Coordinates of C-alpha atoms in Angstrom, one line a residue:
Chain A
D1 CA 152.6 -82.8 116.9
I2 CA 155.7 -84.3 115.4
G3 CA 155.0 -82.9 112.0
S4 CA 155.1 -79.3 113.1
E5 CA 157.8 -79.9 115.7
K6 CA 160.2 -80.7 112.9
G7 CA 158.3 -78.1 110.8
N8 CA 160.4 -75.1 111.2
L9 CA 163.7 -77.0 110.7
A10 CA 162.3 -79.2 108.0
Q11 CA 163.9 -77.2 105.2
V12 CA 167.2 -76.6 106.9
R13 CA 169.7 -78.8 105.2
H14 CA 172.6 -78.6 107.6
V15 CA 172.9 -77.6 111.3
V16 CA 176.3 -76.8 112.7
L17 CA 177.0 -75.8 116.3
V18 CA 179.9 -73.5 117.2
L19 CA 181.2 -74.4 120.6
S20 CA 184.1 -73.8 123.0
G21 CA 184.6 -74.5 126.7
K22 CA 186.4 -71.2 126.8
G23 CA 185.0 -67.7 126.6
G24 CA 186.4 -65.0 124.3
V25 CA 188.1 -67.2 121.8
G26 CA 186.1 -66.0 118.9
K27 CA 183.1 -68.3 118.6
S28 CA 180.8 -65.5 117.5
T29 CA 183.4 -64.0 115.2
L30 CA 183.9 -67.3 113.6
T31 CA 180.2 -68.0 113.3
T32 CA 179.8 -64.6 111.6
E33 CA 182.7 -65.0 109.2
L34 CA 181.7 -68.6 108.3
A35 CA 178.1 -67.4 107.6
L36 CA 179.4 -64.6 105.4
A37 CA 181.8 -66.9 103.6
L38 CA 179.0 -69.4 103.0
R39 CA 176.7 -66.7 101.8
H40 CA 179.4 -65.4 99.4
A41 CA 179.5 -69.0 98.1
G42 CA 175.8 -68.7 97.2
K43 CA 174.4 -70.5 100.2
K44 CA 171.3 -69.5 102.3
V45 CA 172.4 -69.2 105.9
G46 CA 170.8 -68.7 109.2
I47 CA 172.5 -67.9 112.6
L48 CA 170.8 -68.9 115.9
D49 CA 172.5 -67.0 118.7
V50 CA 171.8 -68.8 122.0
D51 CA 174.2 -66.7 124.1
L52 CA 171.4 -65.1 126.2
C53 CA 173.7 -63.2 128.6
G54 CA 176.1 -61.8 126.0
P55 CA 174.5 -61.8 122.5
S56 CA 177.2 -60.6 120.0
I57 CA 175.8 -61.6 116.7
P58 CA 173.4 -58.7 116.0
R59 CA 176.2 -56.1 116.4
M60 CA 178.6 -58.2 114.2
L61 CA 176.1 -58.2 111.4
C62 CA 175.0 -54.6 111.9
V63 CA 171.4 -55.4 112.7
G64 CA 171.1 -53.8 116.1
R65 CA 167.6 -52.7 117.1
Q66 CA 165.1 -54.8 115.3
D67 CA 161.6 -55.9 116.1
V68 CA 160.8 -59.6 115.8
H69 CA 157.5 -60.3 114.1
Q70 CA 155.3 -63.3 114.4
C71 CA 153.8 -65.3 111.5
D72 CA 151.7 -68.5 111.4
A73 CA 154.7 -70.7 111.8
G74 CA 156.2 -68.8 114.7
W75 CA 158.8 -66.0 114.8
V76 CA 160.1 -64.4 111.7
P77 CA 163.9 -64.3 111.8
V78 CA 165.7 -61.0 111.2
Y79 CA 167.2 -60.7 107.7
T80 CA 170.4 -58.8 107.1
D81 CA 169.5 -58.0 103.5
A82 CA 166.6 -57.7 101.1
Q83 CA 167.6 -61.0 99.4
K84 CA 167.1 -62.8 102.7
S85 CA 170.3 -64.7 102.2
L86 CA 171.3 -64.4 105.9
A87 CA 168.8 -64.8 108.7
L88 CA 169.3 -64.3 112.4
M89 CA 167.6 -64.9 115.7
S90 CA 169.1 -63.6 118.9
I91 CA 167.8 -62.5 122.3
G92 CA 169.5 -59.2 121.3
F93 CA 166.3 -58.5 119.2
L94 CA 164.0 -59.1 122.1
L95 CA 165.5 -56.6 124.5
E96 CA 163.9 -53.2 124.8
N97 CA 167.2 -51.7 125.7
P98 CA 170.4 -53.3 124.3
D99 CA 172.2 -52.6 127.7
D100 CA 169.6 -54.5 129.6
A101 CA 171.1 -57.5 131.4
V102 CA 169.4 -60.9 131.0
V103 CA 169.7 -62.1 134.6
W104 CA 168.1 -65.5 134.3
R105 CA 168.7 -68.8 135.9
G106 CA 169.1 -72.0 133.9
P107 CA 165.4 -73.1 133.6
K108 CA 164.3 -69.8 132.1
K109 CA 167.3 -69.9 129.6
T110 CA 166.4 -73.5 128.7
A111 CA 162.8 -72.5 128.0
L112 CA 163.7 -69.7 125.7
I113 CA 166.3 -71.7 123.8
G114 CA 163.6 -74.4 123.3
Q115 CA 161.5 -71.7 121.7
F116 CA 164.4 -70.4 119.6
V117 CA 165.0 -73.9 118.2
S118 CA 161.4 -74.8 117.4
D119 CA 159.5 -71.6 116.9
V120 CA 161.6 -69.6 114.5
A121 CA 160.3 -69.8 110.9
W122 CA 163.6 -70.3 109.2
G123 CA 162.2 -71.4 105.9
E124 CA 164.6 -72.9 103.4
L125 CA 168.3 -72.8 104.5
D126 CA 171.4 -74.5 103.4
F127 CA 173.1 -73.9 106.8
L128 CA 171.9 -73.1 110.3
L129 CA 174.9 -72.1 112.4
V130 CA 174.3 -72.1 116.2
D131 CA 176.5 -69.7 118.2
T132 CA 176.8 -70.7 121.9
P133 CA 178.1 -69.1 125.0
P134 CA 181.2 -70.7 126.7
G135 CA 180.6 -73.7 128.9
T136 CA 178.8 -77.0 129.2
S137 CA 175.6 -76.1 130.9
D138 CA 172.0 -75.2 130.4
E139 CA 172.3 -73.5 127.0
H140 CA 174.3 -76.3 125.5
L141 CA 172.0 -79.1 126.9
A142 CA 169.0 -77.1 125.7
V143 CA 170.3 -76.8 122.2
V144 CA 171.3 -80.4 121.9
E145 CA 168.1 -81.8 123.4
N146 CA 165.8 -79.6 121.3
L147 CA 167.7 -80.5 118.2
R148 CA 167.4 -84.2 118.8
K149 CA 164.5 -84.6 116.3
H150 CA 166.6 -82.9 113.6
K151 CA 169.8 -84.1 112.2
V152 CA 172.8 -82.1 113.5
D153 CA 175.8 -82.3 111.2
G154 CA 178.2 -81.6 114.1
A155 CA 180.1 -79.1 116.0
I156 CA 183.1 -76.8 115.3
L157 CA 185.2 -76.2 118.4
V158 CA 187.1 -72.9 118.7
T159 CA 190.2 -72.4 120.9
T160 CA 193.1 -70.0 121.2
P161 CA 196.6 -71.5 121.2
Q162 CA 197.2 -71.3 125.0
A163 CA 196.9 -74.2 127.4
V164 CA 194.4 -72.3 129.6
S165 CA 192.1 -72.3 126.6
T166 CA 192.7 -75.8 125.3
G167 CA 192.2 -77.0 128.9
D168 CA 188.6 -75.9 128.8
V169 CA 188.0 -77.0 125.2
R170 CA 189.1 -80.6 126.2
R171 CA 186.0 -80.6 128.5
E172 CA 183.8 -79.4 125.6
I173 CA 185.1 -82.3 123.5
T174 CA 183.9 -84.6 126.3
F175 CA 180.6 -82.9 126.2
C176 CA 180.3 -83.6 122.5
K177 CA 181.2 -87.2 123.0
K178 CA 178.7 -87.6 125.8
T179 CA 175.9 -86.0 123.9
G180 CA 176.7 -87.8 120.6
L181 CA 177.7 -84.6 118.8
R182 CA 180.1 -85.2 115.9
I183 CA 183.1 -83.0 116.0
L184 CA 183.6 -81.5 112.5
G185 CA 186.9 -80.0 113.7
I186 CA 188.9 -77.6 115.8
V187 CA 189.8 -74.0 114.8
E188 CA 192.7 -72.2 116.4
N189 CA 191.9 -68.5 116.6
M190 CA 194.2 -65.6 117.6
S191 CA 197.0 -67.6 116.2
G192 CA 199.8 -65.1 116.1
F193 CA 200.0 -61.4 115.3
V194 CA 201.9 -60.0 112.4
C195 CA 203.1 -56.4 113.3
P196 CA 201.8 -54.1 110.5
H197 CA 204.9 -51.9 110.9
C198 CA 207.7 -54.5 110.7
S199 CA 206.0 -57.8 109.9
E200 CA 207.4 -59.5 113.0
C201 CA 205.1 -62.3 114.2
S202 CA 204.4 -62.3 117.9
N203 CA 202.6 -65.3 119.5
I204 CA 200.7 -63.3 122.0
F205 CA 198.5 -66.2 123.1
S206 CA 201.1 -68.8 122.6
K207 CA 201.3 -71.2 119.6
G208 CA 200.3 -74.7 118.4
G209 CA 197.8 -75.6 121.1
G210 CA 194.9 -76.0 118.7
E211 CA 196.7 -78.5 116.5
E212 CA 197.9 -80.4 119.5
L213 CA 194.4 -80.6 120.9
A214 CA 193.1 -81.9 117.6
K215 CA 195.8 -84.6 117.6
L216 CA 195.1 -85.5 121.3
S217 CA 191.4 -85.8 120.7
G218 CA 191.6 -87.4 117.3
S219 CA 189.6 -84.6 115.8
P220 CA 190.2 -82.9 112.4
F221 CA 192.2 -79.7 112.6
L222 CA 190.4 -77.1 110.4
G223 CA 193.0 -74.3 110.5
C224 CA 194.4 -71.2 112.2
I225 CA 193.1 -67.7 112.1
P226 CA 195.6 -64.9 113.0
L227 CA 194.9 -61.9 115.3
D228 CA 193.9 -59.2 112.9
P229 CA 192.8 -55.7 114.0
Q230 CA 191.0 -55.3 110.6
L231 CA 188.9 -58.4 111.5
S232 CA 188.3 -57.0 115.1
T233 CA 187.2 -53.7 113.6
S234 CA 185.0 -55.3 111.0
V235 CA 183.0 -57.3 113.5
E236 CA 182.9 -54.3 115.9
E237 CA 181.3 -52.2 113.2
G238 CA 179.2 -54.9 111.6
K239 CA 181.0 -54.7 108.3
D240 CA 181.5 -57.7 105.9
F241 CA 185.1 -58.5 106.4
I242 CA 185.0 -61.1 103.6
Q243 CA 184.0 -58.4 101.1
A244 CA 186.3 -55.7 102.5
F245 CA 189.6 -57.7 102.8
P246 CA 189.6 -60.5 100.3
E247 CA 193.4 -60.2 99.8
S248 CA 194.2 -60.7 103.5
A249 CA 195.9 -63.7 105.1
T250 CA 192.9 -63.8 107.5
F251 CA 190.4 -64.1 104.6
S252 CA 192.4 -66.9 103.2
A253 CA 192.5 -68.7 106.6
I254 CA 188.7 -68.3 106.9
S255 CA 188.0 -69.6 103.4
H256 CA 190.2 -72.6 104.0
I257 CA 188.2 -73.4 107.2
A258 CA 184.9 -72.9 105.4
Q259 CA 186.1 -75.3 102.7
A260 CA 187.2 -77.8 105.3
V261 CA 183.8 -77.7 107.1
L262 CA 182.0 -78.2 103.8
A263 CA 184.2 -81.1 102.9
N264 CA 183.7 -82.7 106.4
I265 CA 179.9 -82.3 106.1
A266 CA 179.8 -83.8 102.7
A267 CA 182.0 -86.7 103.8
A268 CA 179.6 -87.8 106.5
Chain B
M1 CA 165.4 -78.3 151.6
A2 CA 168.4 -78.8 149.2
D3 CA 168.2 -76.6 146.2
V4 CA 167.9 -79.6 144.0
P5 CA 166.7 -82.5 146.2
S6 CA 168.0 -85.9 145.5
D7 CA 164.6 -87.2 144.5
A8 CA 163.9 -84.3 142.1
P9 CA 163.4 -84.9 138.4
E10 CA 166.0 -84.0 135.8
H11 CA 164.8 -80.5 134.9
C12 CA 164.1 -79.4 138.5
P13 CA 164.1 -75.6 138.5
G14 CA 165.5 -75.5 142.0
T15 CA 163.5 -75.2 145.2
S16 CA 164.2 -71.6 145.6
S17 CA 163.1 -70.7 142.1
V18 CA 159.9 -68.7 141.6
E19 CA 158.9 -71.5 139.3
A20 CA 159.4 -74.1 142.0
G21 CA 156.6 -76.7 141.9
K22 CA 155.0 -75.0 138.8
T23 CA 157.1 -76.2 135.8
S24 CA 156.1 -79.1 133.7
A25 CA 159.2 -80.9 135.0
C26 CA 157.7 -80.7 138.5
Q27 CA 154.8 -83.0 137.6
G28 CA 155.1 -86.1 139.7
C29 CA 157.9 -84.9 141.9
P30 CA 157.3 -85.9 145.5
N31 CA 158.2 -82.3 146.6
Q32 CA 155.9 -80.6 144.2
R33 CA 153.2 -79.6 146.7
I34 CA 155.7 -78.1 149.1
C35 CA 157.5 -76.2 146.4
A36 CA 154.3 -74.9 144.8
S37 CA 153.1 -73.6 148.2
G38 CA 156.2 -71.5 148.4
A39 CA 157.3 -73.1 151.7
A40 CA 160.6 -74.2 150.1
R41 CA 161.5 -70.7 149.3
T42 CA 162.1 -69.5 152.8
P43 CA 165.5 -67.8 153.1
D44 CA 168.2 -70.5 152.6
P45 CA 169.7 -71.2 156.1
A46 CA 173.0 -71.5 154.3
I47 CA 173.1 -67.7 154.0
E48 CA 173.3 -67.3 157.8
E49 CA 175.8 -70.2 157.9
I50 CA 178.0 -68.6 155.3
K51 CA 177.8 -65.3 157.2
Q52 CA 179.2 -67.1 160.3
K53 CA 181.9 -68.7 158.2
M54 CA 182.8 -65.4 156.6
A55 CA 183.2 -63.6 159.9
S56 CA 186.9 -64.5 159.8
V57 CA 187.3 -63.0 156.3
K58 CA 188.0 -59.2 156.3
H59 CA 187.5 -58.4 152.7
K60 CA 185.5 -60.2 150.0
I61 CA 185.9 -59.1 146.4
L62 CA 184.2 -60.5 143.2
V63 CA 185.9 -60.4 139.8
L64 CA 183.2 -60.1 137.1
S65 CA 182.7 -59.4 133.4
G66 CA 179.8 -59.8 131.1
K67 CA 182.2 -61.0 128.5
G68 CA 184.3 -64.1 128.2
G69 CA 188.0 -64.2 127.6
V70 CA 188.8 -60.7 128.8
G71 CA 191.2 -61.8 131.5
K72 CA 189.1 -62.3 134.7
S73 CA 191.0 -65.4 135.8
T74 CA 194.3 -63.9 134.7
F75 CA 193.6 -60.8 136.7
S76 CA 192.3 -62.7 139.7
A77 CA 195.5 -64.7 139.7
Q78 CA 197.8 -61.7 139.5
L79 CA 195.6 -60.0 142.2
V80 CA 196.1 -62.8 144.7
Y81 CA 199.8 -63.1 143.9
G82 CA 200.2 -59.4 144.4
L83 CA 198.2 -59.3 147.7
A84 CA 200.0 -62.4 149.0
S85 CA 203.5 -60.9 148.2
D86 CA 203.1 -59.3 151.7
T87 CA 203.6 -62.5 153.7
S88 CA 201.6 -61.1 156.6
T89 CA 198.5 -60.9 154.4
E90 CA 196.3 -64.0 154.3
V91 CA 194.7 -64.4 150.9
A92 CA 192.4 -66.9 149.2
L93 CA 191.1 -67.3 145.7
L94 CA 187.7 -69.0 145.1
D95 CA 187.0 -70.1 141.5
V96 CA 183.3 -70.4 140.9
D97 CA 183.6 -71.1 137.1
I98 CA 182.2 -74.5 137.4
C99 CA 182.3 -75.4 133.6
G100 CA 185.7 -73.8 132.8
P101 CA 187.8 -73.8 135.9
S102 CA 191.1 -72.1 134.8
I103 CA 192.5 -71.2 138.2
P104 CA 194.2 -74.5 139.2
K105 CA 196.4 -74.3 136.0
M106 CA 197.1 -70.6 136.5
M107 CA 198.2 -71.0 140.1
G108 CA 200.4 -74.0 139.3
L109 CA 198.1 -76.4 141.1
E110 CA 196.9 -78.8 138.4
G111 CA 196.4 -82.3 139.6
E112 CA 196.0 -81.2 143.3
Q113 CA 193.1 -82.7 145.2
V114 CA 191.0 -81.3 148.0
H115 CA 191.0 -83.0 151.4
Q116 CA 188.1 -83.2 153.9
S117 CA 188.7 -82.7 157.6
G118 CA 186.5 -82.3 160.6
S119 CA 186.3 -78.5 160.0
G120 CA 185.3 -78.9 156.3
W121 CA 187.2 -78.9 153.0
S122 CA 190.8 -77.8 153.1
P123 CA 191.7 -75.4 150.3
V124 CA 194.9 -76.0 148.3
Y125 CA 197.8 -73.8 149.3
V126 CA 200.2 -72.1 146.8
E127 CA 202.1 -70.5 149.7
D128 CA 201.4 -70.5 153.4
N129 CA 199.4 -67.3 153.0
L130 CA 197.7 -68.1 149.7
A131 CA 194.9 -70.6 149.4
V132 CA 192.8 -71.7 146.4
M133 CA 189.6 -73.6 145.9
S134 CA 188.1 -74.7 142.5
I135 CA 186.0 -77.4 141.2
G136 CA 189.1 -78.3 139.1
F137 CA 190.4 -80.0 142.3
L138 CA 187.4 -82.3 142.4
L139 CA 187.8 -83.6 138.8
S140 CA 190.0 -86.6 138.3
S141 CA 190.9 -86.0 134.7
P142 CA 191.6 -82.9 132.5
D143 CA 189.0 -84.2 130.1
D144 CA 186.2 -84.4 132.7
A145 CA 183.4 -82.1 131.7
V146 CA 181.0 -80.7 134.3
I147 CA 177.8 -80.9 132.4
W148 CA 175.5 -79.4 135.1
R149 CA 172.4 -77.3 134.9
G150 CA 172.0 -74.2 137.0
P151 CA 170.6 -75.7 140.2
K152 CA 173.4 -78.1 140.6
K153 CA 176.0 -75.4 140.0
N154 CA 174.3 -73.3 142.7
G155 CA 174.6 -76.2 145.1
M156 CA 178.3 -76.5 144.5
I157 CA 178.8 -72.7 145.0
K158 CA 176.9 -72.9 148.3
Q159 CA 179.3 -75.7 149.4
F160 CA 182.3 -73.8 148.4
L161 CA 181.2 -70.8 150.5
R162 CA 179.9 -72.8 153.5
D163 CA 182.1 -75.8 153.7
V164 CA 185.6 -74.7 152.9
D165 CA 187.8 -74.1 155.9
W166 CA 189.3 -70.8 154.9
G167 CA 190.5 -69.8 158.4
E168 CA 191.4 -66.2 159.0
L169 CA 191.7 -64.2 155.8
D170 CA 192.4 -60.6 154.9
Y171 CA 191.1 -61.1 151.4
L172 CA 188.8 -63.6 149.7
I173 CA 188.8 -63.1 145.9
V174 CA 186.0 -64.8 143.9
D175 CA 186.7 -65.4 140.2
T176 CA 183.5 -65.9 138.2
P177 CA 182.6 -67.2 134.7
P178 CA 181.3 -64.7 132.1
G179 CA 177.6 -63.7 132.2
T180 CA 174.8 -62.8 134.5
S181 CA 173.3 -66.1 135.4
D182 CA 173.2 -68.8 138.1
E183 CA 176.7 -68.5 139.3
H184 CA 176.5 -64.7 139.7
L185 CA 173.1 -64.7 141.3
S186 CA 174.2 -67.5 143.7
V187 CA 177.4 -65.9 144.8
V188 CA 175.6 -62.6 145.5
Q189 CA 172.7 -64.4 147.2
Y190 CA 174.8 -66.6 149.4
L191 CA 177.1 -63.8 150.4
S192 CA 174.2 -61.4 151.1
G193 CA 174.4 -62.1 154.9
A194 CA 178.2 -61.8 155.0
G195 CA 178.5 -58.8 152.7
V196 CA 180.8 -58.1 149.8
D197 CA 183.2 -55.2 149.7
G198 CA 182.7 -54.8 146.0
A199 CA 183.3 -56.0 142.4
I200 CA 186.0 -55.5 140.0
I201 CA 184.8 -55.4 136.4
I202 CA 187.2 -56.6 133.7
T203 CA 186.8 -55.6 130.0
T204 CA 188.9 -55.3 126.8
P205 CA 188.7 -52.1 124.8
Q206 CA 186.3 -53.2 122.1
E207 CA 182.6 -52.4 122.0
L208 CA 181.8 -56.1 121.7
S209 CA 183.2 -56.4 125.2
L210 CA 181.8 -53.2 126.6
Q211 CA 178.3 -54.0 125.4
D212 CA 178.3 -57.1 127.6
V213 CA 180.2 -55.4 130.4
R214 CA 177.5 -52.7 130.6
K215 CA 175.0 -55.5 131.3
E216 CA 177.2 -56.7 134.1
I217 CA 177.4 -53.3 135.6
G218 CA 173.6 -53.2 135.3
F219 CA 173.5 -56.5 137.2
C220 CA 175.7 -55.1 139.9
R221 CA 173.5 -52.1 140.4
K222 CA 170.4 -54.2 140.4
V223 CA 171.7 -56.5 143.2
K224 CA 173.3 -53.5 145.0
L225 CA 176.8 -54.8 144.6
P226 CA 179.3 -51.9 144.9
I227 CA 181.7 -51.6 142.0
I228 CA 185.3 -50.9 143.0
G229 CA 186.2 -50.1 139.5
V230 CA 187.0 -51.3 135.9
V231 CA 190.1 -52.8 134.6
E232 CA 190.8 -52.6 130.8
N233 CA 192.9 -55.6 129.7
M234 CA 194.5 -56.2 126.3
S235 CA 194.9 -52.5 126.0
G236 CA 197.3 -52.2 123.1
F237 CA 200.3 -54.3 122.0
V238 CA 203.9 -53.0 121.8
C239 CA 205.8 -55.0 119.1
P240 CA 209.0 -56.3 120.8
K241 CA 211.0 -55.7 117.6
C242 CA 210.0 -52.3 116.4
K243 CA 208.3 -51.0 119.5
N244 CA 205.3 -49.6 117.6
T245 CA 202.0 -50.0 119.4
S246 CA 199.1 -51.7 117.7
Q247 CA 195.5 -51.8 118.9
I248 CA 194.6 -55.4 118.2
F249 CA 191.2 -55.0 119.9
P250 CA 190.5 -51.4 118.9
P251 CA 188.5 -49.2 121.2
T252 CA 186.1 -48.2 118.4
T253 CA 183.7 -46.6 120.9
G254 CA 186.2 -45.0 123.2
G255 CA 187.2 -48.1 125.2
A256 CA 186.8 -48.5 129.0
E257 CA 187.8 -44.9 129.5
K258 CA 184.6 -43.6 127.8
M259 CA 182.4 -46.2 129.3
C260 CA 183.7 -45.4 132.8
S261 CA 183.1 -41.7 132.2
D262 CA 179.6 -42.3 130.9
M263 CA 178.7 -44.6 133.8
Q264 CA 180.6 -42.7 136.4
L265 CA 182.9 -45.5 137.5
P266 CA 186.6 -45.5 138.3
L267 CA 188.9 -46.8 135.7
L268 CA 191.4 -48.6 137.9
G269 CA 193.9 -49.1 135.1
Q270 CA 194.8 -50.4 131.6
V271 CA 197.0 -53.5 131.1
P272 CA 198.7 -53.9 127.8
L273 CA 198.9 -57.2 125.9
D274 CA 202.1 -59.1 126.7
P275 CA 202.8 -62.6 125.5
R276 CA 204.5 -63.3 128.8
I277 CA 201.2 -63.0 130.7
G278 CA 199.6 -65.9 128.8
K279 CA 202.8 -67.9 129.1
S280 CA 203.0 -67.4 132.9
C281 CA 199.4 -68.5 133.2
D282 CA 199.9 -71.6 131.1
E283 CA 202.9 -72.4 133.3
G284 CA 201.1 -71.7 136.5
R285 CA 203.6 -69.0 137.6
S286 CA 203.2 -65.4 138.9
F287 CA 203.7 -63.0 136.0
L288 CA 204.0 -60.2 138.5
S289 CA 207.1 -61.9 140.0
L290 CA 208.6 -63.2 136.8
E291 CA 208.3 -60.0 134.8
A292 CA 208.2 -57.3 137.5
E293 CA 209.9 -54.7 135.3
S294 CA 207.4 -55.0 132.5
P295 CA 204.8 -52.3 131.7
A296 CA 202.0 -54.9 132.2
A297 CA 203.3 -55.8 135.7
A298 CA 203.5 -52.1 136.6
A299 CA 199.9 -51.7 135.5
F300 CA 198.7 -54.7 137.5
S301 CA 200.6 -53.5 140.6
S302 CA 199.1 -50.0 140.4
I303 CA 195.6 -51.5 140.1
I304 CA 196.2 -53.8 143.0
Q305 CA 197.4 -50.9 145.2
K306 CA 194.1 -49.1 144.4
I307 CA 192.1 -52.1 145.5
R308 CA 194.1 -52.3 148.7
Q309 CA 193.3 -48.7 149.3
Y310 CA 189.6 -49.1 148.6
C311 CA 189.4 -51.9 151.1
K312 CA 191.4 -49.9 153.7
D313 CA 189.1 -46.8 153.1
G314 CA 186.1 -49.0 153.5
V315 CA 187.2 -50.3 156.9
E316 CA 188.1 -46.7 158.0
D317 CA 184.6 -45.5 157.0
G318 CA 183.2 -48.4 159.0
S319 CA 181.4 -49.6 155.9
P320 CA 182.9 -52.8 154.7
D321 CA 180.2 -53.4 152.1

């Protein structure tokens, strides 16, 4: 019935999708860092990881092998802390062996994502961030269709500066327009590398593509995040980068983006 | 029967799926009874057709990774540029990344269109001995999104393998999207008659990549796809100013070297980060040719040589797949 369909998301104030047409641009990293930034700002946050073939979120938040329990309302999400300020659901928790491949065709992926959206007992959340795999296929359609009954604030699109990346993200923008998803803004990740030895900045993955894409598509540009081995190591090891490196340029970039997202949501 | 018949409902699982005829979407479909009886799941005749078509292709190689953004397409492009540098070698690159087709741009073929002839679809030629096929050539605008579910993607891949007029080839390289899903299952299934020499697995040094790549290796083993070896991309960055090396994507768990040792796979090589690689790809030019003296080009060339040798050894063994 409609009441319980909306039930598990009824107390979720904001839903934000993190998308990219392109793989490996930092969707999961950004989702994790945004979640941590929002939590540090006192918000209750959930992350729904719908990358079924390559679920990265459990490792990034250091919650590797966890059992998922059932309650009356459905599945209990996995909490990263005793205060339950950050909740997660990922197929990573449902695999017996973390190295097991999920070799599923579209319809099976669609079915599980439907369950992830309706059957996780999120409880009260300020933000639910949905991390997605690259592309415009089954997973993305499943998420959008299953979230139709609930208000989705919009999507953040992640790109790296190069044309090969923005070329794919343009198609993701079309996906958003076709499915009626509001674009909260574009983030340019891996935006330059400052050598820790001599401070020379190298544009390893080119420069400026994210901002150009934002202009081209009429979307807000949320900001750039530089390449930072400390960020890479933090997500590798499931450490809270926000807590560990508050003085860094990367932290400042992430905070700026989090503020911009909050402002865009509030302005809607 | 077509994998997704034209009269099928929107969420058709595909006629060759084990769920064919049995999902809620199947209710009311005119083909439901046939699908539920299993009759639609007889081996797809396309497999035999593709076997015939591939008889003129000496070596077929898949480029895979569980992880996105590690440089599969970049590597595939350098591989075909490298193989085709010998003008007597006929090479083709098939891009089965349906949602994110990068190959046209990387090969300098953006805006090109595919032509049909009596013998099928003509691929687009970079050089006389280097042909490319991608869904990118079927899209009319760079903003066009291919918003397709699995069964429709599978149909496209079948057409690419069956209907493209490749001619006589020494190498067909197949670039794939990240993951272990429809595209990967379909490529393996449709080439099961023709046989694949092997797969090249691409990773970066971080555990976040390796954890997905191990799944891809598991997939290869499950479908009995031989693995030629592993390439570790983005393996360190040498600052052009001070020449110090930084590990931007640190190998916190030992990188590809340890993974290969643990899983008993050859490490074909490690390619460092070099801004000129991305730049060449954006410009649709061969990094191998432009920056032949660079350490990254040397790494690519060494890997390509090992792949040539693998294929040659396979032929000499009499076991192409």
